[in-house]
Coordinates of C-alpha atoms in Angstrom, one line a residue:
A1 CA 20.9 -5.6 -13.2
G2 CA 18.9 -7.7 -10.7
G3 CA 18.5 -11.4 -11.4
D4 CA 15.4 -13.2 -12.6
T5 CA 14.6 -14.5 -9.0
W6 CA 15.6 -13.4 -5.6
N7 CA 17.4 -16.6 -4.6
A8 CA 17.6 -15.7 -1.0
I9 CA 13.9 -16.4 -0.3
V10 CA 13.6 -19.8 -2.0
V11 CA 15.6 -21.6 0.8
E12 CA 13.4 -24.4 2.0
D13 CA 13.1 -23.6 5.7
D14 CA 9.5 -23.0 6.2
D15 CA 7.8 -23.4 9.6
A16 CA 5.9 -26.6 10.0
N17 CA 2.2 -26.6 8.8
V18 CA 0.4 -27.8 12.0
T19 CA -3.2 -26.6 11.5
P20 CA -5.5 -26.6 8.5
Q21 CA -5.1 -22.8 8.2
D22 CA -1.3 -23.3 8.1
R23 CA -1.7 -25.8 5.3
A24 CA -4.1 -23.6 3.4
I25 CA -1.7 -20.6 3.7
A26 CA 1.3 -22.7 2.5
N27 CA -0.7 -24.2 -0.4
L28 CA -1.8 -20.7 -1.6
S29 CA 1.7 -19.2 -1.2
R30 CA 3.1 -22.1 -3.2
A31 CA 0.5 -21.7 -6.0
V32 CA 1.2 -17.9 -6.2
R33 CA 4.9 -18.4 -6.2
N34 CA 5.0 -21.2 -8.8
Y35 CA 2.3 -19.8 -11.1
Q36 CA 3.6 -19.6 -14.7
P37 CA 2.4 -17.1 -17.3
R38 CA 0.6 -18.6 -20.2
R39 CA -1.5 -17.4 -23.1
R40 CA -5.2 -17.1 -22.2
T41 CA -7.7 -18.9 -24.5
A42 CA -10.1 -16.8 -26.4
R43 CA -13.0 -18.1 -24.3
E44 CA -11.2 -17.1 -21.1
S45 CA -10.5 -13.6 -22.4
R46 CA -14.1 -13.1 -23.5
R47 CA -15.3 -14.3 -20.1
D48 CA -13.1 -12.0 -18.1
E49 CA -13.9 -8.9 -20.3
T50 CA -17.7 -9.4 -19.9
Q51 CA -17.6 -9.7 -16.2
S52 CA -19.2 -6.7 -14.7
L53 CA -20.4 -6.2 -11.2
D54 CA -21.7 -3.0 -9.4
E55 CA -18.7 -2.8 -7.1
V56 CA -19.9 0.3 -5.2
Q57 CA -23.2 -1.3 -4.4
H58 CA -21.5 -4.4 -3.1
E59 CA -19.1 -2.3 -1.1
E60 CA -22.0 -0.5 0.6
D61 CA -23.5 -3.9 1.4
I62 CA -20.4 -4.9 3.4
L63 CA -19.7 -1.7 5.2
G64 CA -21.5 -2.8 8.3
E65 CA -19.6 -6.2 8.4
L66 CA -16.2 -4.6 8.0
G67 CA -17.0 -1.9 10.5
E68 CA -17.0 -4.6 13.1
V69 CA -13.3 -5.3 12.6
I70 CA -11.8 -2.3 10.8
D71 CA -12.2 1.4 11.6
L72 CA -13.5 2.8 8.3
T73 CA -14.3 6.2 9.8
A74 CA -10.7 7.4 10.5
D75 CA -10.2 8.8 7.1
D76 CA -13.5 10.5 6.8
D77 CA -12.2 13.8 8.3
P78 CA -8.7 15.0 8.6
I79 CA -6.7 14.1 11.6
V80 CA -5.2 17.5 12.2
Y81 CA -2.7 16.5 14.9
R82 CA -1.0 14.1 12.5
A83 CA 0.2 17.0 10.4
Q84 CA 1.7 18.7 13.4
P85 CA 5.3 18.3 14.4
R86 CA 5.9 15.5 16.9
Q87 CA 5.8 16.9 20.4
H88 CA 8.9 16.5 22.4
F89 CA 8.2 15.4 26.0
P90 CA 10.4 16.3 28.9
A91 CA 12.0 13.5 30.8
P92 CA 9.3 11.9 33.0
I93 CA 9.4 12.8 36.7
P94 CA 10.1 9.5 38.7
I95 CA 7.1 8.3 40.6
P96 CA 7.7 7.9 44.4
L97 CA 8.9 4.4 45.1
E98 CA 9.5 3.6 41.5
R99 CA 13.0 3.2 40.1
S100 CA 14.8 1.9 37.1
L101 CA 17.1 -1.0 37.2
R102 CA 19.9 -2.0 34.8
E103 CA 19.4 -5.7 35.7
L104 CA 17.2 -7.8 38.0
V105 CA 18.0 -11.1 39.7
L106 CA 14.8 -13.2 40.1
S107 CA 14.2 -16.1 42.5
G108 CA 16.2 -19.1 41.3
G109 CA 19.1 -17.0 40.2
R110 CA 17.7 -16.0 36.7
T111 CA 18.9 -12.5 35.7
I112 CA 17.0 -10.0 33.6
K113 CA 19.1 -7.4 31.7
V114 CA 18.2 -4.4 29.6
N115 CA 18.7 -4.7 25.9
F116 CA 18.4 -8.5 26.1
C117 CA 15.6 -10.5 24.4
Y118 CA 13.6 -13.1 26.4
Q119 CA 10.9 -15.6 25.7
V120 CA 7.4 -14.7 27.2
C121 CA 6.1 -17.5 29.5
S122 CA 2.4 -16.8 28.7
P123 CA 2.4 -15.6 25.0
Q124 CA 0.2 -12.4 24.6
N125 CA -2.5 -12.8 21.9
R126 CA -4.1 -9.7 20.6
Y127 CA -3.6 -9.1 16.9
F128 CA -0.4 -11.2 17.1
K129 CA 0.9 -14.0 19.3
V130 CA 3.7 -12.2 21.1
E131 CA 6.3 -14.7 22.1
F132 CA 9.4 -12.5 22.8
L133 CA 10.2 -9.2 24.4
R134 CA 13.4 -7.2 23.9
V135 CA 13.7 -5.4 27.3
T136 CA 14.4 -1.7 27.2
E137 CA 13.6 -0.8 30.8
I138 CA 13.3 -2.6 34.2
I139 CA 11.1 -1.0 36.8
Q140 CA 10.7 -1.7 40.5
R141 CA 7.6 -0.3 42.1
G142 CA 7.5 -0.3 45.9
F143 CA 9.2 -3.2 47.5
A144 CA 11.1 -6.2 46.0
G145 CA 8.8 -8.6 44.2
H146 CA 6.9 -5.8 42.3
E147 CA 9.2 -5.6 39.3
F148 CA 8.0 -5.0 35.7
V149 CA 9.7 -4.8 32.4
R150 CA 9.0 -2.7 29.3
G151 CA 10.2 -3.5 25.9
I152 CA 9.4 -4.1 22.2
P153 CA 7.3 -7.2 21.6
Y154 CA 8.1 -9.8 18.8
A155 CA 6.1 -12.5 17.2
R156 CA 7.0 -15.2 14.7
N157 CA 6.5 -14.6 11.0
K158 CA 4.1 -17.6 10.8
S159 CA 1.6 -15.9 13.2
L160 CA 0.9 -13.2 10.5
G161 CA -1.3 -15.5 8.4
G162 CA 1.1 -15.6 5.5
R163 CA 1.8 -12.0 5.0
L164 CA 5.5 -12.5 5.6
P165 CA 7.6 -15.5 4.5
R166 CA 7.0 -18.3 7.1
K167 CA 10.6 -19.1 7.8
R168 CA 11.7 -20.8 11.0
N169 CA 12.8 -18.5 13.8
E170 CA 12.2 -15.4 11.7
V171 CA 10.3 -12.8 13.8
F172 CA 8.9 -9.3 13.4
A173 CA 8.7 -6.3 15.9
I174 CA 5.2 -5.1 16.7
Y175 CA 4.1 -1.4 17.1
E176 CA 0.5 -0.5 18.0
V177 CA 0.1 3.3 17.4
Q178 CA -2.7 5.7 18.1
Y179 CA -3.2 8.8 16.0
D180 CA -4.1 10.9 19.0
D181 CA -1.0 9.9 21.0
L182 CA 1.9 12.3 20.1
R183 CA 4.6 10.2 21.7
P184 CA 7.2 8.8 19.3
V185 CA 6.2 5.5 17.7
E186 CA 9.1 3.7 19.3
Q187 CA 7.7 4.8 22.7
Q188 CA 4.1 3.9 21.9
G189 CA 5.2 0.5 20.8
L190 CA 6.5 -0.5 24.3
V191 CA 4.6 -3.0 26.3
E192 CA 4.8 -3.6 30.0
I193 CA 4.5 -7.1 31.7
P194 CA 5.5 -8.4 35.1
A195 CA 9.2 -9.5 35.2
L196 CA 8.2 -13.0 36.3
E197 CA 6.5 -13.4 32.9
L198 CA 9.8 -13.6 31.2
G199 CA 11.3 -16.9 30.5
V200 CA 14.6 -18.0 29.0
P201 CA 16.8 -15.5 27.1
R202 CA 17.0 -15.8 23.4
R203 CA 19.6 -14.5 21.0
L204 CA 18.1 -11.9 18.6
H205 CA 19.8 -10.7 15.4
I206 CA 18.2 -7.5 14.1
T207 CA 19.3 -7.1 10.4
N208 CA 18.3 -5.5 7.1
A209 CA 20.0 -8.3 5.1
P210 CA 17.7 -10.6 3.1
F211 CA 16.9 -14.1 4.1
P212 CA 18.8 -16.5 4.6
A213 CA 21.6 -14.2 5.9
H214 CA 22.3 -14.6 9.7
R215 CA 19.6 -17.3 10.2
Y216 CA 20.3 -20.1 12.6
D217 CA 22.8 -22.8 11.5
P218 CA 20.9 -26.1 10.9
N219 CA 24.0 -28.0 11.6
M220 CA 24.2 -26.7 15.2
S221 CA 20.8 -28.2 16.2
P222 CA 19.9 -31.9 16.5
D223 CA 16.4 -31.4 15.2
E224 CA 14.0 -28.7 14.1
Q225 CA 12.2 -28.5 17.5
T226 CA 15.5 -27.8 19.3
A227 CA 16.3 -25.2 16.6
E228 CA 13.0 -23.4 17.2
Q229 CA 13.3 -23.5 21.0
E230 CA 17.0 -22.6 21.3
G231 CA 18.3 -21.2 18.0
P232 CA 18.8 -17.5 17.3
L233 CA 15.9 -15.4 16.2
V234 CA 16.2 -13.1 13.2
C235 CA 14.2 -9.8 12.8
R236 CA 14.1 -8.2 9.3
W237 CA 10.6 -6.7 9.6
K238 CA 8.4 -4.3 11.6
V239 CA 4.6 -4.5 11.7
F240 CA 2.5 -1.4 12.5
A241 CA -1.2 -1.3 13.4
Y242 CA -2.6 2.2 13.6
F243 CA -5.7 3.2 15.6
H244 CA -7.8 6.3 15.5
D245 CA -7.9 6.6 19.3
A246 CA -7.9 4.7 22.6
R247 CA -11.5 3.5 22.0
T248 CA -10.8 1.8 18.7
H249 CA -7.5 0.6 20.1
A250 CA -9.3 -1.2 22.9
A251 CA -11.7 -2.7 20.4
L252 CA -8.7 -3.8 18.1
K253 CA -10.3 -1.9 15.1
A254 CA -7.2 -0.8 13.3
C255 CA -7.6 1.8 10.4
E256 CA -4.1 1.5 8.9
W257 CA -1.4 -1.2 8.5
A258 CA 2.2 -1.3 7.5
I259 CA 4.8 -4.0 7.2
A260 CA 8.2 -2.3 6.8
R261 CA 11.7 -3.8 6.4
I262 CA 14.3 -2.9 9.1
A263 CA 16.3 0.0 7.7
S264 CA 20.2 0.0 7.9
G265 CA 20.1 2.8 10.4
E266 CA 18.0 0.6 12.8
V267 CA 20.6 -2.2 12.8
P268 CA 22.6 -1.9 16.0
E269 CA 25.5 -4.2 15.1
A270 CA 27.6 -3.5 12.0
E271 CA 28.0 -7.2 11.1
F272 CA 24.3 -7.5 10.5
R273 CA 24.0 -4.2 8.4
V274 CA 23.8 -3.9 4.6
N275 CA 24.0 -0.7 2.7
E276 CA 20.6 0.3 1.3
E277 CA 22.1 1.1 -2.1
T278 CA 23.5 -2.4 -2.2
L279 CA 20.1 -3.9 -1.6
S280 CA 18.6 -1.8 -4.4
Q281 CA 21.4 -2.6 -6.8
N282 CA 21.0 -6.4 -6.1
W283 CA 17.3 -6.2 -6.7
R284 CA 16.7 -3.9 -9.6
G285 CA 20.2 -3.0 -11.0
S286 CA 21.2 0.6 -11.3
T287 CA 18.8 3.4 -10.3
I288 CA 18.9 6.7 -11.9
R289 CA 18.4 9.3 -9.3
G290 CA 15.9 11.9 -10.3
G291 CA 14.0 9.7 -12.7
A292 CA 14.8 7.3 -15.6
H293 CA 13.2 9.6 -18.3
N294 CA 15.7 11.9 -20.0
P295 CA 18.4 11.8 -17.4
P296 CA 21.4 14.2 -17.5
R297 CA 24.9 13.1 -18.6
L298 CA 26.5 11.2 -15.8
V299 CA 28.8 13.2 -13.5
P300 CA 31.3 12.0 -11.0
S301 CA 29.7 11.1 -7.6
H302 CA 31.5 14.0 -5.9
R303 CA 29.9 16.4 -8.2
R304 CA 26.3 15.2 -7.7
M305 CA 23.9 17.8 -9.0
P306 CA 21.6 19.4 -6.4
V307 CA 18.7 19.5 -8.8
R308 CA 17.3 17.2 -11.5
G309 CA 18.3 17.6 -15.1
E310 CA 16.2 19.6 -17.5
G311 CA 13.4 17.5 -18.7
Q312 CA 14.2 14.7 -16.3
Q313 CA 11.1 12.9 -14.9
Y314 CA 10.3 9.8 -12.9
E315 CA 8.7 7.1 -15.0
M316 CA 5.3 5.4 -14.2
F317 CA 3.8 2.3 -15.7
D318 CA 0.1 1.7 -15.5
A319 CA -1.0 -2.0 -15.2
F320 CA -4.8 -2.5 -15.8
C321 CA -4.8 1.0 -17.1
G322 CA -8.3 1.2 -18.5
A323 CA -9.1 4.7 -20.0
G324 CA -6.0 6.1 -18.3
G325 CA -7.4 7.5 -14.9
A326 CA -4.2 6.7 -13.0
S327 CA -1.9 7.7 -15.9
R328 CA -3.7 11.1 -16.2
G329 CA -3.3 11.8 -12.5
A330 CA 0.4 10.8 -12.5
E331 CA 1.1 12.8 -15.6
R332 CA -0.4 15.9 -14.1
A333 CA 1.8 15.3 -11.1
G334 CA 4.9 15.4 -13.2
F335 CA 5.5 11.8 -14.2
K336 CA 6.4 10.5 -17.6
I337 CA 3.9 7.8 -18.6
K338 CA 5.9 4.8 -19.8
G339 CA 3.1 2.6 -20.8
G340 CA 0.1 0.6 -19.8
I341 CA -1.6 -2.8 -20.1
D342 CA -5.4 -3.5 -20.4
M343 CA -7.5 -6.1 -22.2
A344 CA -10.7 -3.9 -22.7
R345 CA -10.7 -2.8 -26.3
H346 CA -12.7 0.4 -25.9
A347 CA -10.7 1.5 -22.9
C348 CA -7.5 0.9 -24.9
E349 CA -8.9 3.1 -27.7
S350 CA -9.3 5.9 -25.1
Y351 CA -5.8 5.3 -23.7
R352 CA -4.3 5.7 -27.1
L353 CA -6.1 9.0 -27.7
N354 CA -4.7 10.4 -24.5
F355 CA -1.2 8.9 -24.3
P356 CA 0.0 8.4 -27.9
R357 CA 3.6 8.3 -26.9
A358 CA 3.2 5.7 -24.2
K359 CA 3.7 2.0 -25.0
L360 CA 0.3 0.3 -24.7
F361 CA -0.1 -3.4 -24.5
P362 CA -3.7 -4.2 -25.5
M363 CA -3.9 -7.7 -23.9
T364 CA -4.3 -9.5 -20.7
V365 CA -1.6 -9.2 -18.0
H366 CA -0.9 -12.9 -18.5
E367 CA -0.4 -12.5 -22.2
F368 CA 1.9 -9.5 -21.4
L369 CA 4.0 -11.5 -19.0
F370 CA 4.3 -14.3 -21.5
T371 CA 5.2 -12.2 -24.6
T372 CA 7.7 -10.0 -22.6
R373 CA 9.2 -12.9 -20.7
H374 CA 12.7 -12.4 -22.2
Q375 CA 12.7 -8.6 -22.0
E376 CA 14.0 -6.6 -19.0
L377 CA 11.6 -3.8 -18.1
R378 CA 11.9 -1.2 -15.4
A379 CA 9.8 1.7 -14.0
D380 CA 10.4 4.1 -11.2
V381 CA 6.8 3.7 -10.1
L382 CA 4.3 0.9 -10.9
H383 CA 0.5 1.3 -10.5
L384 CA -1.7 -1.7 -10.1
S385 CA -5.5 -1.8 -10.3
P386 CA -6.2 -5.5 -10.6
P387 CA -9.8 -6.7 -11.4
C388 CA -12.1 -6.3 -8.3
Q389 CA -14.9 -8.8 -9.3
V390 CA -13.2 -11.7 -7.5
W391 CA -13.5 -10.0 -4.2
S392 CA -17.1 -8.9 -4.6
P393 CA -19.6 -10.5 -2.1
A394 CA -21.4 -11.7 -5.3
H395 CA -18.4 -13.9 -6.2
T396 CA -18.3 -17.5 -5.1
V397 CA -14.9 -18.5 -3.7
D398 CA -14.1 -22.2 -4.4
G399 CA -10.8 -22.3 -2.5
V400 CA -7.1 -22.0 -3.2
N401 CA -7.5 -23.7 -6.6
D402 CA -9.8 -21.0 -7.9
D403 CA -8.0 -19.9 -11.0
A404 CA -9.3 -16.3 -10.9
N405 CA -8.1 -15.8 -7.4
V406 CA -4.7 -17.3 -8.0
A407 CA -4.3 -15.4 -11.3
A408 CA -5.1 -12.1 -9.6
L409 CA -2.5 -12.6 -6.9
F410 CA 0.0 -14.0 -9.4
S411 CA -0.3 -11.1 -11.7
C412 CA 0.6 -8.5 -9.1
R413 CA 3.5 -10.5 -7.8
Q414 CA 4.8 -11.2 -11.3
L415 CA 4.4 -7.6 -12.4
I416 CA 6.5 -6.5 -9.4
E417 CA 9.2 -9.0 -10.4
K418 CA 9.0 -7.7 -14.0
F419 CA 9.3 -4.0 -13.4
R420 CA 11.1 -4.1 -10.0
P421 CA 9.8 -0.5 -9.2
R422 CA 11.2 1.7 -6.5
I423 CA 7.6 2.5 -5.4
F424 CA 4.3 0.9 -6.3
T425 CA 0.7 1.9 -5.7
L426 CA -2.3 -0.3 -5.7
E427 CA -6.0 0.5 -5.8
Q428 CA -8.6 -2.1 -5.0
T429 CA -12.1 -2.6 -3.6
F430 CA -12.1 -2.8 0.1
G431 CA -14.3 -5.9 -0.3
I432 CA -11.0 -8.0 -0.3
L433 CA -10.7 -7.1 3.5
Q434 CA -13.7 -9.3 4.3
K435 CA -13.0 -12.2 6.6
K436 CA -13.8 -14.9 3.9
F437 CA -11.1 -13.4 1.7
E438 CA -8.4 -13.0 4.4
L439 CA -6.4 -15.9 3.0
F440 CA -6.2 -14.2 -0.5
F441 CA -5.5 -10.7 0.9
N442 CA -2.7 -12.1 3.0
G443 CA -1.4 -13.8 -0.2
L444 CA -1.6 -10.6 -2.1
V445 CA 0.6 -8.9 0.6
A446 CA 3.0 -11.9 0.6
G447 CA 3.5 -11.4 -3.2
F448 CA 5.2 -8.1 -2.2
T449 CA 6.9 -9.0 0.9
D450 CA 8.4 -12.1 -0.6
S451 CA 10.3 -9.8 -2.9
G452 CA 11.4 -7.6 -0.1
Y453 CA 8.9 -4.8 -0.5
S454 CA 7.6 -2.7 2.5
V455 CA 3.8 -2.3 2.2
A456 CA 1.3 0.0 3.8
W457 CA -2.5 -0.1 3.3
K458 CA -5.6 1.7 4.4
V459 CA -9.1 2.5 3.3
I460 CA -9.3 6.1 2.2
S461 CA -12.3 8.4 1.5
M462 CA -11.6 10.1 -1.7
A463 CA -13.7 13.1 -0.8
N464 CA -10.6 14.1 1.4
Y465 CA -8.5 14.4 -1.8
G466 CA -10.8 16.5 -3.9
L467 CA -13.3 14.0 -5.4
P468 CA -17.0 15.1 -5.1
Q469 CA -18.0 11.7 -3.9
R470 CA -17.7 9.7 -0.6
R471 CA -16.0 6.9 -2.5
K472 CA -13.9 4.6 -0.3
R473 CA -11.2 2.4 -1.7
L474 CA -8.3 0.3 -0.4
I475 CA -5.0 1.9 -1.3
M476 CA -1.6 0.2 -0.9
L477 CA 1.8 1.9 -1.0
G478 CA 5.0 -0.2 -1.4
A479 CA 8.7 0.5 -1.4
G480 CA 11.3 -1.9 -2.8
P481 CA 14.6 -3.1 -1.3
G482 CA 16.8 -0.2 -0.4
E483 CA 13.9 2.3 -0.5
K484 CA 12.0 4.0 2.4
L485 CA 8.2 3.5 2.5
P486 CA 6.4 6.9 1.8
D487 CA 4.1 8.4 4.3
W488 CA 0.4 8.9 3.3
P489 CA -0.3 12.2 1.7
P490 CA -2.1 14.7 4.0
H491 CA -5.7 15.5 3.3
T492 CA -6.4 18.4 0.9
H493 CA -10.2 18.7 1.6
S494 CA -12.5 18.4 4.5
E495 CA -16.3 18.7 5.1
T496 CA -15.8 21.9 7.1
G497 CA -12.8 23.4 5.3
R498 CA -11.1 24.3 8.6
D499 CA -7.4 24.1 9.5
G500 CA -6.1 25.2 6.2
L501 CA -7.9 22.7 4.1
R502 CA -10.3 23.3 1.3
K503 CA -14.0 22.3 1.6
Y504 CA -15.1 19.2 -0.2
T505 CA -15.3 19.8 -4.0
S506 CA -19.0 20.3 -4.8
I507 CA -20.8 19.0 -7.8
R508 CA -21.2 22.6 -9.0
Q509 CA -17.4 23.2 -8.8
A510 CA -16.6 19.9 -10.6
L511 CA -19.0 20.8 -13.5
R512 CA -18.0 24.4 -13.8
K513 CA -15.1 23.3 -16.1
I514 CA -17.7 22.6 -18.8
N515 CA -18.1 25.7 -20.8
N516 CA -20.1 26.7 -23.9
H517 CA -17.3 25.8 -26.3
I518 CA -17.3 22.2 -24.9
E519 CA -20.9 22.0 -25.0
R520 CA -20.9 22.7 -28.8
T521 CA -18.0 20.4 -29.7
D522 CA -17.9 17.4 -27.2
P523 CA -19.7 14.3 -28.5
H524 CA -19.9 13.1 -24.8
H525 CA -21.8 16.1 -23.7
R526 CA -25.3 16.1 -25.1
P527 CA -27.9 17.0 -22.4
V528 CA -31.3 15.5 -23.0
I529 CA -34.3 16.2 -20.8
T530 CA -35.7 12.8 -19.8
A531 CA -38.0 11.4 -17.1
G532 CA -36.2 10.1 -14.0
A533 CA -36.2 6.5 -12.8
A534 CA -38.0 5.6 -9.6
D535 CA -34.7 5.1 -7.8
A536 CA -33.0 8.1 -9.2
I537 CA -30.9 10.2 -6.8
V538 CA -30.7 14.1 -7.0
S539 CA -28.0 15.7 -5.0
D540 CA -27.5 19.3 -3.8
P541 CA -25.2 20.9 -6.4
D542 CA -23.4 22.7 -3.5
G543 CA -22.5 19.4 -1.9
I544 CA -21.1 16.1 -3.0
L545 CA -22.8 13.2 -4.6
R546 CA -25.2 11.4 -2.3
R547 CA -24.2 8.1 -3.9
C548 CA -20.9 7.1 -5.4
M549 CA -20.7 6.7 -9.2
T550 CA -20.6 3.2 -10.7
T551 CA -20.0 1.8 -14.2
S552 CA -23.8 2.4 -14.8
G553 CA -23.9 5.9 -13.1
G554 CA -25.1 4.8 -9.6
Q555 CA -28.7 6.2 -10.1
N556 CA -27.3 9.7 -9.9
R557 CA -29.4 12.3 -11.7
H558 CA -28.5 15.9 -12.7
Y559 CA -29.1 18.4 -9.9
S560 CA -31.7 20.2 -11.9
G561 CA -33.9 17.1 -11.6
T562 CA -34.8 17.3 -15.3
R563 CA -32.2 15.0 -16.9
N564 CA -29.4 12.5 -16.4
Y565 CA -25.8 13.5 -16.3
T566 CA -23.9 13.3 -19.6
N567 CA -20.8 11.2 -19.9
R568 CA -18.6 14.3 -19.9
E569 CA -20.3 15.4 -16.6
F570 CA -19.7 12.0 -15.1
A571 CA -16.1 12.2 -16.2
C572 CA -15.7 15.5 -14.3
L573 CA -17.4 14.1 -11.3
Q574 CA -14.9 11.2 -11.4
G575 CA -12.0 13.7 -11.3
F576 CA -11.0 13.7 -14.9
P577 CA -9.9 17.0 -16.6
V578 CA -12.5 18.2 -19.0
W579 CA -10.1 17.7 -22.0
H580 CA -9.6 13.9 -21.4
R581 CA -10.7 12.1 -24.5
F582 CA -12.9 8.9 -24.6
S583 CA -13.6 6.4 -27.3
E584 CA -17.1 6.1 -28.8
Y585 CA -18.4 3.1 -26.9
S586 CA -18.6 1.9 -23.3
V587 CA -17.7 5.3 -22.0
R588 CA -19.7 5.2 -18.8
K589 CA -18.1 1.8 -17.9
Q590 CA -14.6 3.3 -18.5
I591 CA -15.4 6.3 -16.3
G592 CA -16.8 4.2 -13.5
N593 CA -13.9 1.9 -13.4
A594 CA -11.2 4.6 -13.4
F595 CA -9.0 5.5 -10.4
P596 CA -10.1 9.2 -10.1
P597 CA -7.2 11.3 -11.6
C598 CA -7.6 14.2 -9.2
V599 CA -6.9 11.7 -6.3
V600 CA -4.1 10.1 -8.1
Q601 CA -2.5 13.5 -8.7
V602 CA -2.3 14.2 -5.0
F603 CA -0.8 10.8 -4.3
Y604 CA 1.8 11.0 -7.1
E605 CA 2.8 14.6 -6.2
H606 CA 3.4 13.3 -2.7
I607 CA 5.4 10.2 -4.1
Q608 CA 7.4 12.5 -6.4
K609 CA 8.4 14.7 -3.4
H610 CA 9.4 11.5 -1.5
L611 CA 11.6 10.3 -4.3
H612 CA 13.0 13.7 -4.9
R613 CA 14.0 14.0 -1.3
A614 CA 15.3 10.4 -1.2
D615 CA 17.6 11.1 -4.2
G616 CA 19.2 14.0 -2.4
F617 CA 17.8 16.9 -4.4
V618 CA 16.7 20.3 -3.2
G619 CA 14.2 22.8 -4.3
S620 CA 10.9 22.0 -6.1
S621 CA 10.2 18.4 -7.0
R622 CA 8.4 19.4 -10.2
P623 CA 10.2 18.4 -13.4
R624 CA 12.4 21.2 -14.9
P625 CA 11.1 22.1 -18.3
V626 CA 13.5 21.9 -21.2
I627 CA 14.5 25.4 -22.2
G628 CA 13.0 26.4 -25.5
E629 CA 10.4 23.6 -25.5
R630 CA 6.8 23.5 -24.4
S631 CA 6.2 21.5 -21.2
M632 CA 3.9 18.5 -21.7
V633 CA 2.9 18.4 -18.1
L634 CA -0.6 19.9 -17.8
T635 CA -1.5 21.1 -14.3
V636 CA -4.6 23.2 -14.9
D637 CA -7.9 22.6 -16.7

């Protein structure tokens, strides 16, 4: 099995901390990396459990601010052309007086060659400080002296604000991609600059091996400055910034990001290539293809089964599980729920009612990590929904020593190290994307990349996945060493319902599941005619809620205008199946805090297909029911 730490990343070879921001990044990274789990005091636990902020209200307050730097509209409606096959372009017709060159000799005798890497004389600084270019094409337009080069740009890890390990001479490739550009990503990522802008050549090692493999030899350089200026560069990562269209690209308003490890198939030289299964084995130990729950008896590798065994399922563990919103969605997608962690007593009571066979840890994450510190735990997929209050505009940030901030970053990193999942998902308020929290968000990402995980994130509109609300949340997808990062699941709904998608789920459709039998027997469905508050909001039943639900209901009033929604109705509007059970107290808070199960189901069905395909299976990705037994996976209300 994998070791307790990934020794490759603790080599002390960090880039120098020149600016105050560099020092802040380094201090936070060190605090997160060295944070040790401990038992929380009773006072701390009570304080954490009682913190409650209206997240949705604060998110609405910062929409305008974030809209200046992030495209928050790209996920509002489906991007139909993204679902279409990539268009294959014919070979371009050469423009008169333009020709390609294999090499170019500049004045002074310097030679530029294709497939070589060069330092850029005047670093380009858009999102990243581009310092290097790997030339893929040399172009001469017109007469001599009008030469240009195209190639893949590279920047040093330290320019990414701490999202990648800040190791000397470690670089990443940059790809800026537009949704409405159907050219291959590799072609979109090319940049063009005058050939005279290229400086000295630099040796570049492209590898999927973990640090410190293939780094520069410190003994070959007299000092650190010489090593940085002349030593070989090593690229282990690619960074993608996605834009809705040319307009948002020009404004540098990205709507999606990804930091992905170089894959073995992208490493051109065999000596720098590592088998992906070896990377996975070194990180998490043996992986059971098809899912860790109820695997079939082992068969020789040459007799690998084309389908999963009967009753075999991928296992999911739910951190910060609450009443079980994420667990319910994953279960309905076909996952086996291994367990969950939560400190809220009433939410844990609800979780036990719904998942009696799952191992529930009713404690803080810090207590869980402390009490299980000598146990080896694994899960195929880990879900993380860390507390959001820290990133609310109403929370005061005291700096890198703020215990709540460091603890939140620490817990995600430590949970990844504990479970070592093949895939993880994370759901969070997009308030963490505010400029004032940039240091902490980058630290959150670094907690994953330090362990070799590829990470993608974007703000999604949950209405596009079947929720009858315009609820926006930050979602992350991650893939461990040896695993490929999943794509984003395509939209299932749109406002118009065109192009094969369903129309937004309406309020009436969501509440249609509540029948007469439920009305008589459900303690959480007791409609009472009441007067409405002055700020109450009544929405059209054939549309979606005009205001998102919160832990207090969000001022939403029943579409009849005569009463408030019941807790059962709120649960249905939050994507829960009508039979999901809740404890007696704090029900509305449990519902408002939940990751909507209907959205989770879409994501986890997509992840299940991804793993099923990666494991080499064919046919349906749904679990095969055990013959003679009733399937426990419920897919209909």
